[in-house]
Amino acid sequence: MNKFSTILFLLIICFNHSNSQLSISIHSGYQFPFAKTYIGSSIFVSPNDTSFQASATYTYKSLRGSFASGFSNTILLEYRVTKNCSLNMGVNYSLYTKYVLGLSSGNIHYEETIQAKNYIVLIPSFSYSAQNSNNIKPFGRIGFSLPTFGYLRYTKDLRISDNPNYSRVEIWKYTTGLRVGINTTIGFLYPVNKKTKFLFEATSNSMSLYLKKGSMIKYEESGIDKLPEKAIYDKEIEFVNSYEESSAAPID
């Protein structure tokens, strides 16, 4: 789970207000996965019962995607240095896709969901635009993606149809680190009037994430909070590159 993945943006500008050299615009669109990574697998058992016999057939369906796919919103501040060149600062906040995995067998329904949440990405960039005689401005932009906040939310939900009074819900919050990525854009701009413009652009954005710590933030059985009963080692995880174990007996 170390790839935030490369993604493709298709954006349409919603609003643009300019004042001489300085302009601000709001972009909304959808981020499509361009390079997918392995998310997990769902399991289907046949025959469809809860005995899990050795003769049963287990079908695994893998799911691939990008934690960065979903609806994107960006505020872009642009400072025009020359007629064709600009310095930009973008702030991006997205509603990312929720991925669902599970186990299907008889009266057991087990579901896992994982989703990136609350990632705010700063995008400083440099852009160049060309002016055509028909007022259509092709442009290109290149910069960096600087992730700030965000985490992965991982939920486990177990329900048994023969016992509707029983349920088990477990929610984890994984804090992550995100390495700086490259953000590139090509597109064209058509001015409708001095303050409003139509924009089409395609953006490629590549970042990598790595897990740092995990904390169980909810554990319920049949609606009863049992998180306080969990030991620390059952509800906290720290991810490291390497570690050492000692088998020496403790000193009395």
Short mmCIF file of C-alpha atoms in Angstrom, two decimals:
data_model
loop_
_atom_site.label_atom_id
_atom_site.label_comp_id
_atom_site.label_asym_id
_atom_site.label_seq_id
_atom_site.Cartn_x
_atom_site.Cartn_y
_atom_site.Cartn_z
CA MET A 1 0.00 0.00 0.00
CA ASN A 2 2.87 2.34 -0.83
CA LYS A 3 1.47 3.90 -3.99
CA PHE A 4 -0.82 6.91 -3.97
CA SER A 5 -0.71 6.32 -7.71
CA THR A 6 -0.54 8.51 -10.75
CA ILE A 7 -3.89 10.06 -11.53
CA LEU A 8 -5.49 11.89 -14.42
CA PHE A 9 -7.54 15.02 -13.86
CA LEU A 10 -10.24 16.29 -16.18
CA LEU A 11 -11.13 19.74 -14.92
CA ILE A 12 -13.53 22.49 -15.92
CA ILE A 13 -13.09 25.93 -14.47
CA CYS A 14 -16.08 27.14 -12.47
CA PHE A 15 -15.09 30.73 -11.75
CA ASN A 16 -12.25 33.05 -12.58
CA HIS A 17 -11.66 36.56 -11.32
CA SER A 18 -8.64 38.51 -12.45
CA ASN A 19 -7.17 41.81 -11.42
CA SER A 20 -4.36 42.87 -13.79
CA GLN A 21 -1.49 40.47 -13.00
CA LEU A 22 -3.24 38.48 -10.26
CA SER A 23 -6.11 36.02 -10.78
CA ILE A 24 -7.89 33.36 -8.75
CA SER A 25 -9.85 30.42 -10.11
CA ILE A 26 -11.81 27.47 -8.77
CA HIS A 27 -11.48 24.09 -10.51
CA SER A 28 -13.72 21.05 -10.03
CA GLY A 29 -13.59 17.69 -11.76
CA TYR A 30 -12.99 13.97 -11.38
CA GLN A 31 -9.66 12.23 -10.89
CA PHE A 32 -9.40 9.00 -12.88
CA PRO A 33 -6.82 6.32 -11.96
CA PHE A 34 -4.04 6.28 -14.53
CA ALA A 35 -1.72 3.78 -12.84
CA LYS A 36 -3.53 1.42 -10.47
CA THR A 37 -2.15 -0.37 -7.43
CA TYR A 38 -3.39 -3.45 -5.55
CA ILE A 39 -6.00 -2.55 -2.91
CA GLY A 40 -7.04 -6.01 -1.63
CA SER A 41 -9.21 -9.07 -2.38
CA SER A 42 -12.77 -10.19 -1.78
CA ILE A 43 -13.47 -13.87 -0.98
CA PHE A 44 -16.46 -15.88 -2.19
CA VAL A 45 -17.03 -19.40 -0.77
CA SER A 46 -18.87 -22.19 -2.61
CA PRO A 47 -20.92 -24.05 -1.47
CA ASN A 48 -22.42 -21.00 0.19
CA ASP A 49 -22.37 -22.10 3.83
CA THR A 50 -20.43 -21.30 6.99
CA SER A 51 -18.68 -24.66 7.47
CA PHE A 52 -15.55 -23.65 5.47
CA GLN A 53 -14.94 -27.28 4.52
CA ALA A 54 -11.70 -28.36 2.90
CA SER A 55 -13.71 -29.34 -0.19
CA ALA A 56 -15.19 -25.86 -0.54
CA THR A 57 -14.17 -23.64 -3.44
CA TYR A 58 -12.70 -20.27 -2.56
CA THR A 59 -12.80 -17.55 -5.21
CA TYR A 60 -10.59 -14.51 -4.69
CA LYS A 61 -11.40 -11.33 -6.60
CA SER A 62 -8.62 -8.78 -6.46
CA LEU A 63 -9.34 -5.07 -6.52
CA ARG A 64 -7.01 -2.54 -8.07
CA GLY A 65 -7.35 1.22 -8.01
CA SER A 66 -5.89 4.47 -6.76
CA PHE A 67 -6.44 6.01 -3.35
CA ALA A 68 -6.36 9.38 -5.13
CA SER A 69 -9.29 8.77 -7.48
CA GLY A 70 -12.46 10.74 -6.81
CA PHE A 71 -13.88 14.25 -7.03
CA SER A 72 -11.31 17.02 -6.98
CA ASN A 73 -11.56 20.70 -6.03
CA THR A 74 -8.68 23.13 -6.45
CA ILE A 75 -8.30 26.84 -5.77
CA LEU A 76 -5.56 28.27 -8.01
CA LEU A 77 -3.88 31.64 -7.43
CA GLU A 78 -1.98 32.87 -10.49
CA TYR A 79 0.49 35.73 -10.72
CA ARG A 80 1.34 36.72 -14.28
CA VAL A 81 5.05 37.56 -14.54
CA THR A 82 5.00 38.28 -18.28
CA LYS A 83 2.36 38.10 -21.00
CA ASN A 84 2.94 34.35 -21.37
CA CYS A 85 4.49 33.20 -18.09
CA SER A 86 2.90 32.84 -14.65
CA LEU A 87 3.71 31.62 -11.17
CA ASN A 88 0.92 29.69 -9.48
CA MET A 89 -0.10 28.27 -6.11
CA GLY A 90 -2.89 25.72 -5.93
CA VAL A 91 -4.67 24.23 -2.91
CA ASN A 92 -6.39 20.91 -3.60
CA TYR A 93 -8.99 19.07 -1.53
CA SER A 94 -10.61 15.90 -2.90
CA LEU A 95 -13.38 13.47 -2.03
CA TYR A 96 -11.67 10.16 -2.65
CA THR A 97 -13.17 6.87 -3.76
CA LYS A 98 -14.18 4.36 -1.06
CA TYR A 99 -13.03 0.82 -1.86
CA VAL A 100 -15.06 -2.12 -0.55
CA LEU A 101 -13.77 -5.66 0.08
CA GLY A 102 -15.51 -8.55 1.80
CA LEU A 103 -16.22 -12.19 2.55
CA SER A 104 -19.43 -13.83 1.35
CA SER A 105 -20.35 -17.20 2.86
CA GLY A 106 -23.77 -18.36 4.01
CA ASN A 107 -25.20 -16.15 6.72
CA ILE A 108 -21.89 -14.36 7.35
CA HIS A 109 -21.47 -10.91 5.89
CA TYR A 110 -18.02 -9.40 6.43
CA GLU A 111 -17.05 -6.14 4.77
CA GLU A 112 -13.92 -4.02 4.73
CA THR A 113 -13.75 -0.47 3.40
CA ILE A 114 -10.71 1.72 2.89
CA GLN A 115 -10.61 5.36 1.86
CA ALA A 116 -8.19 8.28 1.84
CA LYS A 117 -9.58 11.17 3.88
CA ASN A 118 -8.93 14.90 4.28
CA TYR A 119 -5.79 15.17 2.17
CA ILE A 120 -4.87 18.79 1.45
CA VAL A 121 -2.25 19.17 -1.28
CA LEU A 122 -0.35 22.37 -2.08
CA ILE A 123 0.67 22.72 -5.74
CA PRO A 124 3.24 25.44 -6.54
CA SER A 125 3.82 25.58 -10.29
CA PHE A 126 5.06 27.52 -13.31
CA SER A 127 2.86 27.94 -16.40
CA TYR A 128 3.32 29.09 -19.97
CA SER A 129 0.49 30.08 -22.30
CA ALA A 130 0.39 31.04 -25.98
CA GLN A 131 -2.02 33.56 -27.54
CA ASN A 132 -3.73 32.55 -30.79
CA SER A 133 -5.56 34.89 -33.16
CA ASN A 134 -8.90 33.24 -32.28
CA ASN A 135 -8.38 34.00 -28.55
CA ILE A 136 -7.92 30.31 -27.62
CA LYS A 137 -4.92 30.01 -25.30
CA PRO A 138 -3.13 26.65 -25.16
CA PHE A 139 -1.02 26.37 -22.03
CA GLY A 140 1.17 24.05 -20.02
CA ARG A 141 1.93 23.95 -16.31
CA ILE A 142 4.51 22.05 -14.28
CA GLY A 143 5.08 21.99 -10.55
CA PHE A 144 5.17 19.96 -7.37
CA SER A 145 2.50 18.27 -5.27
CA LEU A 146 3.20 18.94 -1.60
CA PRO A 147 0.87 16.87 0.63
CA THR A 148 0.10 18.26 4.08
CA PHE A 149 -2.70 16.61 6.06
CA GLY A 150 -4.65 13.38 5.59
CA TYR A 151 -5.07 9.77 6.65
CA LEU A 152 -6.49 6.40 5.57
CA ARG A 153 -9.72 5.19 7.18
CA TYR A 154 -10.08 1.39 7.39
CA THR A 155 -13.39 -0.13 8.55
CA LYS A 156 -14.27 -3.77 9.32
CA ASP A 157 -17.94 -4.71 9.65
CA LEU A 158 -19.15 -8.22 10.60
CA ARG A 159 -22.83 -9.22 10.63
CA ILE A 160 -24.58 -12.59 10.87
CA SER A 161 -28.04 -12.89 9.36
CA ASP A 162 -29.06 -15.76 11.69
CA ASN A 163 -28.31 -13.52 14.67
CA PRO A 164 -29.48 -9.98 13.79
CA ASN A 165 -28.74 -8.77 17.32
CA TYR A 166 -25.01 -9.38 16.89
CA SER A 167 -22.66 -7.10 15.00
CA ARG A 168 -19.01 -6.13 15.23
CA VAL A 169 -17.60 -2.88 13.93
CA GLU A 170 -13.92 -1.96 13.97
CA ILE A 171 -12.50 1.31 12.60
CA TRP A 172 -8.82 2.16 12.17
CA LYS A 173 -7.17 5.46 11.35
CA TYR A 174 -3.80 5.20 9.62
CA THR A 175 -1.62 8.30 9.55
CA THR A 176 0.57 8.39 6.48
CA GLY A 177 3.53 10.15 5.01
CA LEU A 178 3.37 11.37 1.44
CA ARG A 179 6.43 11.95 -0.67
CA VAL A 180 6.57 15.03 -2.89
CA GLY A 181 5.15 14.38 -6.35
CA ILE A 182 5.30 15.96 -9.80
CA ASN A 183 2.26 17.78 -11.19
CA THR A 184 2.01 18.48 -14.94
CA THR A 185 -0.86 20.01 -16.90
CA ILE A 186 -1.76 20.73 -20.53
CA GLY A 187 -4.93 22.42 -21.73
CA PHE A 188 -6.52 25.41 -23.39
CA LEU A 189 -8.33 28.53 -22.16
CA TYR A 190 -11.13 30.37 -23.95
CA PRO A 191 -12.06 33.81 -22.55
CA VAL A 192 -15.80 34.49 -22.62
CA ASN A 193 -15.30 37.98 -21.19
CA LYS A 194 -12.76 39.76 -19.01
CA LYS A 195 -13.75 37.90 -15.84
CA THR A 196 -15.09 34.56 -17.02
CA LYS A 197 -13.19 31.92 -18.98
CA PHE A 198 -13.84 28.37 -20.13
CA LEU A 199 -11.05 25.92 -19.43
CA PHE A 200 -10.24 22.34 -20.36
CA GLU A 201 -7.16 20.72 -18.88
CA ALA A 202 -5.69 17.31 -18.24
CA THR A 203 -3.33 16.94 -15.30
CA SER A 204 -1.03 14.11 -14.34
CA ASN A 205 -0.18 13.92 -10.66
CA SER A 206 2.11 11.37 -9.05
CA MET A 207 2.67 10.86 -5.32
CA SER A 208 3.64 7.94 -3.10
CA LEU A 209 2.36 7.27 0.39
CA TYR A 210 3.69 5.17 3.22
CA LEU A 211 2.04 4.18 6.49
CA LYS A 212 3.41 5.62 9.74
CA LYS A 213 1.02 4.75 12.56
CA GLY A 214 -2.34 3.06 13.00
CA SER A 215 -4.87 3.59 15.79
CA MET A 216 -8.12 1.77 16.42
CA ILE A 217 -10.65 4.56 17.00
CA LYS A 218 -13.79 2.43 17.34
CA TYR A 219 -14.59 -1.11 18.43
CA GLU A 220 -18.18 -2.14 19.09
CA GLU A 221 -19.92 -5.46 19.57
CA SER A 222 -23.70 -5.40 19.21
CA GLY A 223 -23.66 -1.64 19.64
CA ILE A 224 -21.63 -1.74 22.90
CA ASP A 225 -18.38 0.22 23.04
CA LYS A 226 -15.57 -2.18 23.92
CA LEU A 227 -12.62 -0.11 22.80
CA PRO A 228 -11.52 0.68 26.40
CA GLU A 229 -11.20 -3.07 27.04
CA LYS A 230 -8.62 -3.46 24.26
CA ALA A 231 -4.95 -3.70 25.19
CA ILE A 232 -2.58 -1.10 23.76
CA TYR A 233 -0.88 -3.66 21.49
CA ASP A 234 -4.29 -4.55 20.02
CA LYS A 235 -5.26 -1.00 19.08
CA GLU A 236 -2.02 0.75 18.15
CA ILE A 237 0.42 -0.03 15.33
CA GLU A 238 3.66 1.68 14.34
CA PHE A 239 5.21 0.96 10.94
CA VAL A 240 9.01 0.87 10.73
CA ASN A 241 11.52 -0.14 8.09
CA SER A 242 13.17 -2.69 10.38
CA TYR A 243 13.21 -3.82 13.99
CA GLU A 244 15.09 -6.18 16.27
CA GLU A 245 13.73 -8.81 18.64
CA SER A 246 15.53 -10.13 21.69
CA SER A 247 14.93 -13.62 23.01
CA ALA A 248 16.94 -13.03 26.15
CA ALA A 249 15.17 -13.81 29.40
CA PRO A 250 14.16 -10.78 31.46
CA ILE A 251 16.42 -9.82 34.35
CA ASP A 252 14.88 -10.47 37.75
#
